[in-house]
Coordinates of C-alpha atoms (C1' of nucleotides) in Angstrom, one line a residue:
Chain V
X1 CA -11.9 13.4 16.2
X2 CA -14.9 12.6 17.2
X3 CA -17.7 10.6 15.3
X4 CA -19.9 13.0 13.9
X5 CA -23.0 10.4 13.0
X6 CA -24.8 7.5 14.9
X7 CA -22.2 5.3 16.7
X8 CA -21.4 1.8 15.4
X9 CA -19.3 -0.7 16.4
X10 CA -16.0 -1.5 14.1
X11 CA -16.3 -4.4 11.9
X12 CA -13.7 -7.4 11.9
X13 CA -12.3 -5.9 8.9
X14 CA -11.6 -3.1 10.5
X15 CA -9.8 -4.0 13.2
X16 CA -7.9 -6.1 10.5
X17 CA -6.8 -3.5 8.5
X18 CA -6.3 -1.3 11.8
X19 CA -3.1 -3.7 12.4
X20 CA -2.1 -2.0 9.0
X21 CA -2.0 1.7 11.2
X22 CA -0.1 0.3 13.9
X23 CA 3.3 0.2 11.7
X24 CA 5.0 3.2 11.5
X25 CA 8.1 5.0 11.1
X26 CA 9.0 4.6 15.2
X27 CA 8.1 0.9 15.1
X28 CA 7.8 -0.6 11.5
X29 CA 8.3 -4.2 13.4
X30 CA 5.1 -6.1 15.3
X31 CA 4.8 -8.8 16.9
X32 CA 1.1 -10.3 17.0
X33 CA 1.1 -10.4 21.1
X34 CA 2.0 -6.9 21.5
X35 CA -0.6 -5.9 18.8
X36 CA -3.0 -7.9 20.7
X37 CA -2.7 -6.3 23.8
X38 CA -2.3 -2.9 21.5
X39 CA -5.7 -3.6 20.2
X40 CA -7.6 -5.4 23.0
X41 CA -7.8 -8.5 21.3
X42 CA -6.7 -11.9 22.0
X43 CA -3.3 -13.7 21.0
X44 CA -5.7 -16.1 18.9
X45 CA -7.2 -13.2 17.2
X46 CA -4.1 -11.3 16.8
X47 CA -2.9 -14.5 14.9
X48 CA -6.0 -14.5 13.3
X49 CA -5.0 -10.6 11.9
X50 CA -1.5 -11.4 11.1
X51 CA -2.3 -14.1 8.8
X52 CA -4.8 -12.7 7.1
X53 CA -2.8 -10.0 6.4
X54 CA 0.0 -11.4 5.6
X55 CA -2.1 -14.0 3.0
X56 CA -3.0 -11.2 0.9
X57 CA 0.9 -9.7 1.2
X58 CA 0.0 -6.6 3.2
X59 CA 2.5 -8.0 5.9
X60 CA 5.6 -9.7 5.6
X61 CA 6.8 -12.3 8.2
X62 CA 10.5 -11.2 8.6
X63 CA 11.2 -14.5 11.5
X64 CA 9.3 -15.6 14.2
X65 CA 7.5 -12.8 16.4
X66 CA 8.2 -10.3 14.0
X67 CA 6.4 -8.7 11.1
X68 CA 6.5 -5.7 8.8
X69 CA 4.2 -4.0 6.1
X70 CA 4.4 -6.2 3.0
X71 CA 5.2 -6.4 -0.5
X72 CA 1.3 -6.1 -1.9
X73 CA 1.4 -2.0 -0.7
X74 CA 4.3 -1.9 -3.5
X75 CA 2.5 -3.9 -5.9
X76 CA -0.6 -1.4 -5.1
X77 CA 1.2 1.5 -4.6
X78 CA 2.5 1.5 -8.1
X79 CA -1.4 0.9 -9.2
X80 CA -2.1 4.4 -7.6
X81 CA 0.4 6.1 -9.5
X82 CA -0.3 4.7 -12.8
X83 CA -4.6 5.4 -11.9
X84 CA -3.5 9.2 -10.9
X85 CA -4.2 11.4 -14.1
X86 CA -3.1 14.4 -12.3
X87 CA 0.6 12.8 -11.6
X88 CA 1.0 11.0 -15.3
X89 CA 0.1 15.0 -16.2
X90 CA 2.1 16.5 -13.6
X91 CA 5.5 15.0 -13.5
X92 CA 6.5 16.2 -16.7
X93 CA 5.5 19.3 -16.6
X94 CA 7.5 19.0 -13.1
X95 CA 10.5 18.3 -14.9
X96 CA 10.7 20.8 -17.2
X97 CA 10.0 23.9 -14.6
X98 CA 12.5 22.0 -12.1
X99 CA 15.2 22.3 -15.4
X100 CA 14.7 26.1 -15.7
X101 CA 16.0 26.6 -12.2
X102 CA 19.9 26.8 -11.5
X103 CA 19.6 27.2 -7.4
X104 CA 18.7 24.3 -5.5
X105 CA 15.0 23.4 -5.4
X106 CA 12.9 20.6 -5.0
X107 CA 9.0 20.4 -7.0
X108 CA 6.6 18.8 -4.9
X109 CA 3.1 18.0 -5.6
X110 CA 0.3 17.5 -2.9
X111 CA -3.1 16.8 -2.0
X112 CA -5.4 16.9 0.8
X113 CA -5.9 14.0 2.7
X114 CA -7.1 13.0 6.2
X115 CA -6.5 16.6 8.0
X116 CA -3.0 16.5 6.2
X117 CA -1.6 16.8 3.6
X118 CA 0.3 14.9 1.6
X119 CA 3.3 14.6 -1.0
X120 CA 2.3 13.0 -4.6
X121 CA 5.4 13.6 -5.9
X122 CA 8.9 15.6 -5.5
X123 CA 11.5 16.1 -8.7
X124 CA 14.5 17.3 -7.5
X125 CA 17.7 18.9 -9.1
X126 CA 19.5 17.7 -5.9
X127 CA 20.8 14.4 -6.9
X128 CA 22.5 13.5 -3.4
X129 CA 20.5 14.8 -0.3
X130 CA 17.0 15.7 -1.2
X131 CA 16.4 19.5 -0.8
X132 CA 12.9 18.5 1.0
X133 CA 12.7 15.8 2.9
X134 CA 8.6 15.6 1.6
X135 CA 8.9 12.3 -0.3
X136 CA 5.6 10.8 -2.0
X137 CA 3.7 9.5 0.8
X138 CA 4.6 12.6 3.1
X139 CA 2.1 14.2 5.8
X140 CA 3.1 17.7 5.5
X141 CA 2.0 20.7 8.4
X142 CA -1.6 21.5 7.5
X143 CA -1.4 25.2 8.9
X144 CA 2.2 25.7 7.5
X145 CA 4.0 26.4 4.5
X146 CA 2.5 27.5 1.2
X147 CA 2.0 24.0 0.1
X148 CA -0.6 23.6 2.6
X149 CA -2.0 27.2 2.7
X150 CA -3.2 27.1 -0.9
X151 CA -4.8 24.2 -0.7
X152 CA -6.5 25.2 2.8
X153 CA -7.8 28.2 1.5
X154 CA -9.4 26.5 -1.1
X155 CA -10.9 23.6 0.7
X156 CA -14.9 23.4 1.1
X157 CA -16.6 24.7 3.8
X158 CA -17.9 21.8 5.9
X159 CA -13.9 20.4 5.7
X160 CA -13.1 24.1 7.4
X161 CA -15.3 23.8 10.3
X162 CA -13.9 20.2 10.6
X163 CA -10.2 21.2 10.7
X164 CA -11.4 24.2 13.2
X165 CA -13.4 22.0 15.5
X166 CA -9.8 19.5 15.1
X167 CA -7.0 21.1 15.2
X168 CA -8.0 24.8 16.8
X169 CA -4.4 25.0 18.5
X170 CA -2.4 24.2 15.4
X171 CA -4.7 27.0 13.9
X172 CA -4.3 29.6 17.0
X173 CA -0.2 28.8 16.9
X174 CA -0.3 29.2 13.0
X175 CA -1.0 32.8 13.5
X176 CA -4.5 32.4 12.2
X177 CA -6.8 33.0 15.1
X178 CA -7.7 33.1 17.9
X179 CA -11.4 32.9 17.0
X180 CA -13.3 30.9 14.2
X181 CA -14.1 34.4 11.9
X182 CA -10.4 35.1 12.2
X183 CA -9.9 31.7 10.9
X184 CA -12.3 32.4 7.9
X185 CA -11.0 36.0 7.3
X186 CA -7.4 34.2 6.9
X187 CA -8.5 31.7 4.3
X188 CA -10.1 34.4 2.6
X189 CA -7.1 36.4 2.4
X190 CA -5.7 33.6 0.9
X191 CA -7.8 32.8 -1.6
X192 CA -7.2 36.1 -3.2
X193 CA -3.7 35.8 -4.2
X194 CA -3.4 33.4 -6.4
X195 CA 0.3 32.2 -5.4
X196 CA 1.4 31.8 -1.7
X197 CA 5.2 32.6 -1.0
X198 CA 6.0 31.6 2.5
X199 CA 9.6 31.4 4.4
X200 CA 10.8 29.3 6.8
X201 CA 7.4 28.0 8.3
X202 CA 8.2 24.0 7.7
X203 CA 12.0 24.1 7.6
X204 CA 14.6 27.2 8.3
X205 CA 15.6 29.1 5.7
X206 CA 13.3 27.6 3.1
X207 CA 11.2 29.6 0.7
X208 CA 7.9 27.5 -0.7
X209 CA 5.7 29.1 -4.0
X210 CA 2.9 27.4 -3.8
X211 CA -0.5 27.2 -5.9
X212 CA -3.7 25.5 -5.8
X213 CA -4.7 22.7 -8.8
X214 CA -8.3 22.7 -9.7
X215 CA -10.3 19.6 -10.9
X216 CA -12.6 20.2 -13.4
X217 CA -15.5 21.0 -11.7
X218 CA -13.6 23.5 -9.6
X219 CA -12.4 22.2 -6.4
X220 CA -9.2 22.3 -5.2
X221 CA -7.4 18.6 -6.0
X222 CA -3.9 19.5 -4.1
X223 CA -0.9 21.9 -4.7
X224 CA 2.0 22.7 -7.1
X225 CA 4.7 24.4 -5.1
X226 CA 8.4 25.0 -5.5
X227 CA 10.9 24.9 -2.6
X228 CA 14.1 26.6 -2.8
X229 CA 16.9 25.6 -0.3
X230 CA 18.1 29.5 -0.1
X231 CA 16.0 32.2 -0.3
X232 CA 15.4 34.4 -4.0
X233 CA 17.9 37.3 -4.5
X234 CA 14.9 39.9 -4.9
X235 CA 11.6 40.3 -5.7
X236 CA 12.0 40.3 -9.3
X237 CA 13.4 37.0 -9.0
X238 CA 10.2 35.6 -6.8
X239 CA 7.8 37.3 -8.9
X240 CA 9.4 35.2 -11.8
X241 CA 9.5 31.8 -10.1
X242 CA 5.6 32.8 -9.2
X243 CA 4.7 33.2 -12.7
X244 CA 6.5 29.7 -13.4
X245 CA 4.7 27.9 -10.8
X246 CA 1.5 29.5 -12.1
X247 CA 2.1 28.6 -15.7
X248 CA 2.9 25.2 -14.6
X249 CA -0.5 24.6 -12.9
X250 CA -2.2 25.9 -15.7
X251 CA -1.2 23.7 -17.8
X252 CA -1.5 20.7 -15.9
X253 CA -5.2 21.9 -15.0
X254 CA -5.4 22.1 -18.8
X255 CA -4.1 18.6 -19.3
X256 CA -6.3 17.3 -17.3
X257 CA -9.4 19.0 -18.8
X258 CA -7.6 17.0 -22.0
X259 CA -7.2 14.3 -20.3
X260 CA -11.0 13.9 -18.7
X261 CA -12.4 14.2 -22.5
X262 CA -10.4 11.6 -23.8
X263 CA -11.4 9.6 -20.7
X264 CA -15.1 10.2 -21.2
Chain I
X1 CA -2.0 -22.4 -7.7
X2 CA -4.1 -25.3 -6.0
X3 CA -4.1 -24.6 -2.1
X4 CA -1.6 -26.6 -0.3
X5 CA -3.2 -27.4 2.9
X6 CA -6.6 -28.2 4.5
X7 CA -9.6 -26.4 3.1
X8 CA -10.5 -23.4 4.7
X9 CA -13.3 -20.7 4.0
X10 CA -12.3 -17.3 3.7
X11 CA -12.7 -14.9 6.0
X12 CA -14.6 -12.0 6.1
X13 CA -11.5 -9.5 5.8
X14 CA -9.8 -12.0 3.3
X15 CA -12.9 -11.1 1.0
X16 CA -12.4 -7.1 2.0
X17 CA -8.5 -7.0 1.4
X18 CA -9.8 -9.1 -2.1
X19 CA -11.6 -5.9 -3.4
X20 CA -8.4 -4.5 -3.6
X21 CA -7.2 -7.0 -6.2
X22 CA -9.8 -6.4 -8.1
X23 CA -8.2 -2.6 -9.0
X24 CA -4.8 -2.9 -11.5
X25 CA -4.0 -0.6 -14.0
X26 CA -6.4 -2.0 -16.8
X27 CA -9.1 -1.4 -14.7
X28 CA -8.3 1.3 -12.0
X29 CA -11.9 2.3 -11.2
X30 CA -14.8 0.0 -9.9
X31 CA -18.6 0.5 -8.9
X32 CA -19.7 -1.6 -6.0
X33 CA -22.4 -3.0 -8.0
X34 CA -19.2 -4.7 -10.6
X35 CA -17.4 -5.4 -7.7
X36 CA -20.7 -7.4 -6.0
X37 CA -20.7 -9.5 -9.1
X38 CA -17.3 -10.3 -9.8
X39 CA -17.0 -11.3 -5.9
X40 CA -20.0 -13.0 -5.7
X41 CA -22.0 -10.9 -2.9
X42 CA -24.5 -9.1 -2.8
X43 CA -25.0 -5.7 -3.4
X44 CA -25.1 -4.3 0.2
X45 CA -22.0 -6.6 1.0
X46 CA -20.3 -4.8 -1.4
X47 CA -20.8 -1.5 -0.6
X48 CA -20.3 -2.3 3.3
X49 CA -16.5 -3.9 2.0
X50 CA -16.3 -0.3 0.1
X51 CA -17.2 1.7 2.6
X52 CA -14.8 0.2 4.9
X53 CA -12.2 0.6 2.8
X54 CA -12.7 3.8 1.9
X55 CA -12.4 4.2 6.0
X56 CA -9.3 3.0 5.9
X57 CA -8.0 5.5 3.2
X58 CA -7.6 2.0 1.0
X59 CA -10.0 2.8 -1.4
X60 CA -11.0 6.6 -2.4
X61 CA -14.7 7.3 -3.8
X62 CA -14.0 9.4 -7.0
X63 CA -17.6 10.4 -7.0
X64 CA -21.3 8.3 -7.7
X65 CA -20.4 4.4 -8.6
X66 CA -16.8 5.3 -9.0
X67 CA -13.9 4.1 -6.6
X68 CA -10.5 3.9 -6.8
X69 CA -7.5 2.7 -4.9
X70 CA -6.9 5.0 -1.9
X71 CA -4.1 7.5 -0.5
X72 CA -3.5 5.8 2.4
X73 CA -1.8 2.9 -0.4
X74 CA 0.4 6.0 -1.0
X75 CA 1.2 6.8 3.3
X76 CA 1.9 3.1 3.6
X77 CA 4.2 2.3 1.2
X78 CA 6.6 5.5 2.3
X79 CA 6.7 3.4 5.7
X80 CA 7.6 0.2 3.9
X81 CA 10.5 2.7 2.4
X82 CA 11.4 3.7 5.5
X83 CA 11.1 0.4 7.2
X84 CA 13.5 -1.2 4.5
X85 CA 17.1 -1.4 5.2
X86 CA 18.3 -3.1 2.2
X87 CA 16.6 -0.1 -0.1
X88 CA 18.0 2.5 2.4
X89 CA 21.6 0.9 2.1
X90 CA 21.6 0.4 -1.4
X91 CA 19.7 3.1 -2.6
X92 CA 23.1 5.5 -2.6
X93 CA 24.9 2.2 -4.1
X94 CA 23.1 2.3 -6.8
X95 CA 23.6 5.8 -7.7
X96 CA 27.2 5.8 -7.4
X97 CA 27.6 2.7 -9.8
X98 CA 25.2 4.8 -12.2
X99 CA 27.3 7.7 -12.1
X100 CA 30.3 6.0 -13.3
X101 CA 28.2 4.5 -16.5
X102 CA 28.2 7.1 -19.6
X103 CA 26.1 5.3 -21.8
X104 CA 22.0 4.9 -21.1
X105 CA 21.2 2.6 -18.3
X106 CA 19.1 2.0 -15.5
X107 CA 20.2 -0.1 -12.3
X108 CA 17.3 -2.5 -10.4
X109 CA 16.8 -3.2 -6.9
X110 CA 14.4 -6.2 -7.2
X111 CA 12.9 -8.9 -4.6
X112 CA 11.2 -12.1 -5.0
X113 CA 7.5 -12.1 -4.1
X114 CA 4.8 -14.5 -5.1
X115 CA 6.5 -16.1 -7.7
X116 CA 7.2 -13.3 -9.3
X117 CA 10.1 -10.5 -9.0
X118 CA 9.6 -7.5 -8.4
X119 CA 11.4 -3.8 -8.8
X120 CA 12.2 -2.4 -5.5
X121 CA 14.1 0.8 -6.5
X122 CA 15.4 1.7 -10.2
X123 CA 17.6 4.0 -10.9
X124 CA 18.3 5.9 -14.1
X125 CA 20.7 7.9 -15.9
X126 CA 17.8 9.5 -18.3
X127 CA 15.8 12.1 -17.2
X128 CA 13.1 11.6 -19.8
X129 CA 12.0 8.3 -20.7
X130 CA 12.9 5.8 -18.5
X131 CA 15.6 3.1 -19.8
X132 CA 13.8 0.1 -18.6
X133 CA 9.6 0.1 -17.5
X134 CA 10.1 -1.6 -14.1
X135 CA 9.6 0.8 -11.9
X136 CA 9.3 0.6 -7.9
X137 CA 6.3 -2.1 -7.9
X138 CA 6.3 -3.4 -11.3
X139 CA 6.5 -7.3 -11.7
X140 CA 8.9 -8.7 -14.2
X141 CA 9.3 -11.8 -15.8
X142 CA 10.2 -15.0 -13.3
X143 CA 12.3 -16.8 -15.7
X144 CA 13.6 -14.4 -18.1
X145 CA 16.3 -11.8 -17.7
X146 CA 19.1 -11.7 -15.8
X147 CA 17.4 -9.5 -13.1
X148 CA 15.3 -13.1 -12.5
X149 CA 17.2 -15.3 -13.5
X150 CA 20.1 -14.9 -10.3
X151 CA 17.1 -14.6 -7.8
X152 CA 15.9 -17.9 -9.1
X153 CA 19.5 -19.4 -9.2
X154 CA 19.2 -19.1 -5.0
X155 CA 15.8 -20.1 -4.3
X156 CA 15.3 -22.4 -1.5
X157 CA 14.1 -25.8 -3.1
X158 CA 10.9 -25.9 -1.6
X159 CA 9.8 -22.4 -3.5
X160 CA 11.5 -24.1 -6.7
X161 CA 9.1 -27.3 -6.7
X162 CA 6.3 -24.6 -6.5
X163 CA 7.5 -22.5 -9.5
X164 CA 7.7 -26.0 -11.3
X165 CA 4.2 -27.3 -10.5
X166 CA 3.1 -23.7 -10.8
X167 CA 5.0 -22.2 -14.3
X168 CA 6.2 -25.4 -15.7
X169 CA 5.2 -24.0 -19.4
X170 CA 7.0 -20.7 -18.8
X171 CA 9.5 -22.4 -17.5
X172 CA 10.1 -25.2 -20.5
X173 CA 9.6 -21.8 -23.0
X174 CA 11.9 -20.5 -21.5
X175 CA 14.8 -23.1 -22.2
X176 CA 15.1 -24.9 -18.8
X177 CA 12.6 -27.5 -19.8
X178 CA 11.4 -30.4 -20.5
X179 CA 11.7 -32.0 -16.8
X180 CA 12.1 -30.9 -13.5
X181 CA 15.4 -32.2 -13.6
X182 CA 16.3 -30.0 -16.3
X183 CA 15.0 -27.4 -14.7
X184 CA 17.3 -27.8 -11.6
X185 CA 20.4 -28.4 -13.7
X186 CA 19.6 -25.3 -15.2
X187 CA 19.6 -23.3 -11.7
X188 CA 22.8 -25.2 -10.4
X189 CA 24.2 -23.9 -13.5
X190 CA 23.1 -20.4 -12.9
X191 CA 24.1 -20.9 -9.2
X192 CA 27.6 -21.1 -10.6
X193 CA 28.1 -18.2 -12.0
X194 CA 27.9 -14.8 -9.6
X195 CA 27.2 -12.5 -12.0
X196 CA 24.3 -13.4 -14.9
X197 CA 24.6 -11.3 -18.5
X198 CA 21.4 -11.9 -20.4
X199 CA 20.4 -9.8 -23.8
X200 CA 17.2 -9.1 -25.3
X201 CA 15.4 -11.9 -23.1
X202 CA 13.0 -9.3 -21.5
X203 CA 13.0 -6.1 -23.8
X204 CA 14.4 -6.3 -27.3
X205 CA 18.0 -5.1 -27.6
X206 CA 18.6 -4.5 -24.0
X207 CA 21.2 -5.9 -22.0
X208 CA 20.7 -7.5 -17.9
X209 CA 24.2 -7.3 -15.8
X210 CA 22.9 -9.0 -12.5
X211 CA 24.1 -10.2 -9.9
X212 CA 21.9 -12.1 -6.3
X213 CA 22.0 -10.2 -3.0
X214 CA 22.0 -12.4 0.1
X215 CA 20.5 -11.7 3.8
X216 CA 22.9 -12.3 6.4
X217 CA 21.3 -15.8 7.0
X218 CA 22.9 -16.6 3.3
X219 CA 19.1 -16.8 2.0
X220 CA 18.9 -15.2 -1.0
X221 CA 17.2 -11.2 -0.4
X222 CA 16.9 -10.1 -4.3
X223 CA 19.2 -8.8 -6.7
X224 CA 21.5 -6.3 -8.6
X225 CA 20.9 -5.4 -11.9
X226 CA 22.1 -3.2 -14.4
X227 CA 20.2 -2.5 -17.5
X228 CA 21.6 -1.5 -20.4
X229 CA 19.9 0.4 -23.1
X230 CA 22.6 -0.7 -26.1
X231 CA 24.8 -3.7 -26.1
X232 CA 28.6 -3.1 -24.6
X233 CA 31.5 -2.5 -27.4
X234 CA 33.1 -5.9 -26.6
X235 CA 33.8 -8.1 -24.0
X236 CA 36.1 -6.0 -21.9
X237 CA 33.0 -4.0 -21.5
X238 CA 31.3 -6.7 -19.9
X239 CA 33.6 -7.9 -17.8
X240 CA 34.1 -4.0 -16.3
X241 CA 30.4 -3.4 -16.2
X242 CA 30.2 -7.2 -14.3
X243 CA 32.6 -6.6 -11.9
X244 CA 31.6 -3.0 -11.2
X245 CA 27.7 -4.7 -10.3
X246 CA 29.3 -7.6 -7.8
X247 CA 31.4 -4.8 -6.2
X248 CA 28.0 -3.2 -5.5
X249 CA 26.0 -6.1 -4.8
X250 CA 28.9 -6.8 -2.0
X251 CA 28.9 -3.4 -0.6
X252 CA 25.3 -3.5 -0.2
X253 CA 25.4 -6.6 1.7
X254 CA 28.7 -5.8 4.1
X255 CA 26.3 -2.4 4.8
X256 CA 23.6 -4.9 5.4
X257 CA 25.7 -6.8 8.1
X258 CA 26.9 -3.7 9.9
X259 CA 22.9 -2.0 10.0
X260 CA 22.0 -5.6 11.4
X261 CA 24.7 -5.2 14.2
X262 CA 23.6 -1.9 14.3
X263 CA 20.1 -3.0 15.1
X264 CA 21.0 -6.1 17.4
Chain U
dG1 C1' 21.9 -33.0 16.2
dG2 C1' 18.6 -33.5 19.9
dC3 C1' 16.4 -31.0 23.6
dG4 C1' 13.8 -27.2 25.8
dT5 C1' 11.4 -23.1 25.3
dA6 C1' 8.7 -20.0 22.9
dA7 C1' 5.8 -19.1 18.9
dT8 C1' 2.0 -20.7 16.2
dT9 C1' -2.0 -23.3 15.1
dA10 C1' -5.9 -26.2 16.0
dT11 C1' -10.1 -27.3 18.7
dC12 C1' -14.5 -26.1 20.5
dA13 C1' -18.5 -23.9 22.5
dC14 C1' -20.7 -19.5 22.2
dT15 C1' -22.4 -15.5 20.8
dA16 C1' -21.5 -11.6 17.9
dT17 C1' -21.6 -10.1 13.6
dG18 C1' -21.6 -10.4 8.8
dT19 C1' -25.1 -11.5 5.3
dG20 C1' -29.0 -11.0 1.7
dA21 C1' -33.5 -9.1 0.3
dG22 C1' -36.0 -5.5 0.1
dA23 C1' -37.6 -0.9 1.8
dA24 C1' -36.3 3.7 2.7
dA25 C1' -33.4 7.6 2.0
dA26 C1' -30.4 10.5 -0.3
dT27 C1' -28.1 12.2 -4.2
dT28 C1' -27.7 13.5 -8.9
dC29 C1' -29.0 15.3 -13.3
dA30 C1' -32.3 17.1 -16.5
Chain E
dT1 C1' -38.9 20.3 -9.1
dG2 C1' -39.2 15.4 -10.3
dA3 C1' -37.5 10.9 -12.0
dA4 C1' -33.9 7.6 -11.9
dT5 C1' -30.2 6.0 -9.8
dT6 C1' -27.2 5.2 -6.0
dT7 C1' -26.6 4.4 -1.2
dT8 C1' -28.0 3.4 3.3
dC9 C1' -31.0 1.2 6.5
dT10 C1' -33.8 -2.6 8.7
dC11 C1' -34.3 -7.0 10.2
dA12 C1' -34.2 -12.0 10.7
dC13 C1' -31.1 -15.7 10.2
dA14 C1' -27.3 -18.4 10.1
dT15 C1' -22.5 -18.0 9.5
dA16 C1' -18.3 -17.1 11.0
dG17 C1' -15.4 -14.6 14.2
dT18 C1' -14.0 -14.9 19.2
dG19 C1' -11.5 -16.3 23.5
dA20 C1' -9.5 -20.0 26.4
dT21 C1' -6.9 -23.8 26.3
dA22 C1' -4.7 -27.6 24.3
dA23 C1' -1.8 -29.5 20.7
dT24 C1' 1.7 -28.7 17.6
dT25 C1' 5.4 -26.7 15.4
dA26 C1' 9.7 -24.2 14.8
dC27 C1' 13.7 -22.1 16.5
dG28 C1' 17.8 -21.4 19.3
dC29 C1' 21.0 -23.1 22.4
dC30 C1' 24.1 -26.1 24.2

DNA sequence: GGCGTAATTATCACTATGTGAGAAAATTCA
DNA sequence: TGAATTTTCTCACATAGTGATAATTACGCC
């Protein structure tokens, strides 16, 4: 959390697009006085924010004294999925393993991001109630779950000290401590299998098969991981489902490869 | 497109939230050093707008010269989801009014932004290709379709002037031309009707059922749209399919009233 | 439909901070 | 390792962002 190089003060754009951060689930609704005193700034300036913001459509003025996030993070949001090789690759590919299933599972794909990570995509054979709630956009547990555990064990070096110096507790309470090497030894262990199966560590009664996507020049990019609402009938059955999460990333990892030559 | 009021210079964030325009989907990735010449800055400027973006999460350095639009784009615009309660009411709507279609078709949750419309929420009955392009995010057409057209029938006259000074060609191609007053007789007309049918005006062959969704302030919020891949048997078709979209439409605005009681 | 109150914008003096040009450092690739 | 490029740093300067307050506008209420 804290700044690891020489300290320098924010810029105004900074604090401008820091009024983005204060919207959230709790409070999507903001009034410029109560993000000026959030913020240490003054009314004037908190104005000052709000319309800029809300010029270039990252707020929305909903009536007086209130705002919300606005329509431009749609417009872009839409840019970032038609930019993301990996998901134009992946969704189909999601598809088709999601259609081999006849039990109740969700597809999710993630990535690292921030200390978290986070859904890119779900496809789900649940039409009604999802069967995770980890819509694109989602944090999910770092230290839980196989979604996150493939991706941690794969994750360079310097980011592992950085999550340890962070987030030691989460570590310690995720069983992989209670010092640094045990840490290490952990993510090692990890790394060996090539598919995580874990049960019940983000939601009851859950099974996730997770494995890690490569990039091309071999670091992890995120996850491919399948979660099933009740747990497999045996091991035959998970050893199954862990080849067809497998095969799946393969072939998106090869698609990509595809992908990057026509690109290039 | 000429600025309405008094001249003023743009800020410094304005020009940092402008980078962001700068990405779309012809041109997803862009170098600092493009960037500093498109935007007329210099080199150093640029990179100090990229790196605070990339601060933000707004912008994502691929690697050397190459950026692209960021992940927290992606972490945003799941809070707009969550934050909306017209998309969270009509979201299960729209599904249940698909699920009594048997031929190809894709309903559209769209708003009004900018002068142009965009899709809010689609939903569709084909796995595979989609039935219509306009996903969450994508812009369509102002003044053709029915999708636009019923949005545009409601517009507050001040925001109908604009469109005029702004799109008068696209408006005059598109049949509600030559003159303003044309133009206007052409909305009341559309204001008539509650439920627009339009064919092959924005993809070839396909068919928009829409109808307009209203806030409880009676201003107009978006609309309800149906898209159908072929064109009904006969008119009894229509007429089923038209009632079946109002019925929605309503439900998703009496839903509306009682979350805004809810709320209150 | 006008009035009163609260929200929003404009004004202004002041200083902070964003800016460009170039040098220095760091990174990448052969 | 070395050359070429990218990226950061330094610094002087002037712009432009800031807070306090006043003026204006918009909304709700009777």
């Amino acid at each position: 959390m804290k700044d690891g190089g020489k300290k320098r003060g924010p810029t105004s754009a900074d604090k401008v697009l820091g009024v983005l951060s204060l919207f959230s689930a709790e409070r999507p609704v903001w009034s410029p006085e109560r993000a000026a005193s959030r913020m240490d700034v003054s009314l004037a300036t908190a104005y000052r924010y709000f319309n800029t913001l809300v010029a270039s459509g990252m707020l929305e003025r909903l009536n007086r004294n209130r705002y919300v996030l606005g329509p431009a993070i749609v417009e872009l949001d839409r840019k970032v999925r038609a930019a993301d090789p990996v998901l134009k690759l992946a969704q189909p590919v999601m598809e088709r393993l999601l259609r081999r299933l006849r039990e109740p599972a969700a597809i999710l794909l993630c990535r690292y991001y921030r200390q978290k990570v986070m859904c890119i995509h779900q496809e789900t054979n649940r039409s009604g109630e999802p069967v995770s709630s980890y819509e694109r956009g989602a944090p999910m547990p770092m230290f839980r779950g196989a979604t996150s555990k493939v991706i941690l064990a794969h994750l360079p070096p310097r980011t592992v000290v950085d999550l340890w110096r962070d987030h030691r507790r989460d570590i310690v309470a995720a069983g992989m401590g209670p010092g640094f090497e045990d840490f290490k030894a952990a993510l090692r262990a990890l790394r060996h299998e090539p598919v995580n199966v874990s049960s019940s560590e983000v939601d009851a009664g859950r099974t996730g098969i997770a494995t890690a996507i490569f990039d091309d020049s071999g670091r992890v990019n995120g996850s491919l991981s399948m979660v099933l609402l009740s747990p497999p009938a045996n091991k035959r059955a998970v050893a199954r489902l862990t080849m067809a999460v497998q095969a799946a990333a393969r072939e998106i990892e090869r698609g990509r490869g595809v992908a990057a030559m026509k690109a290039g």
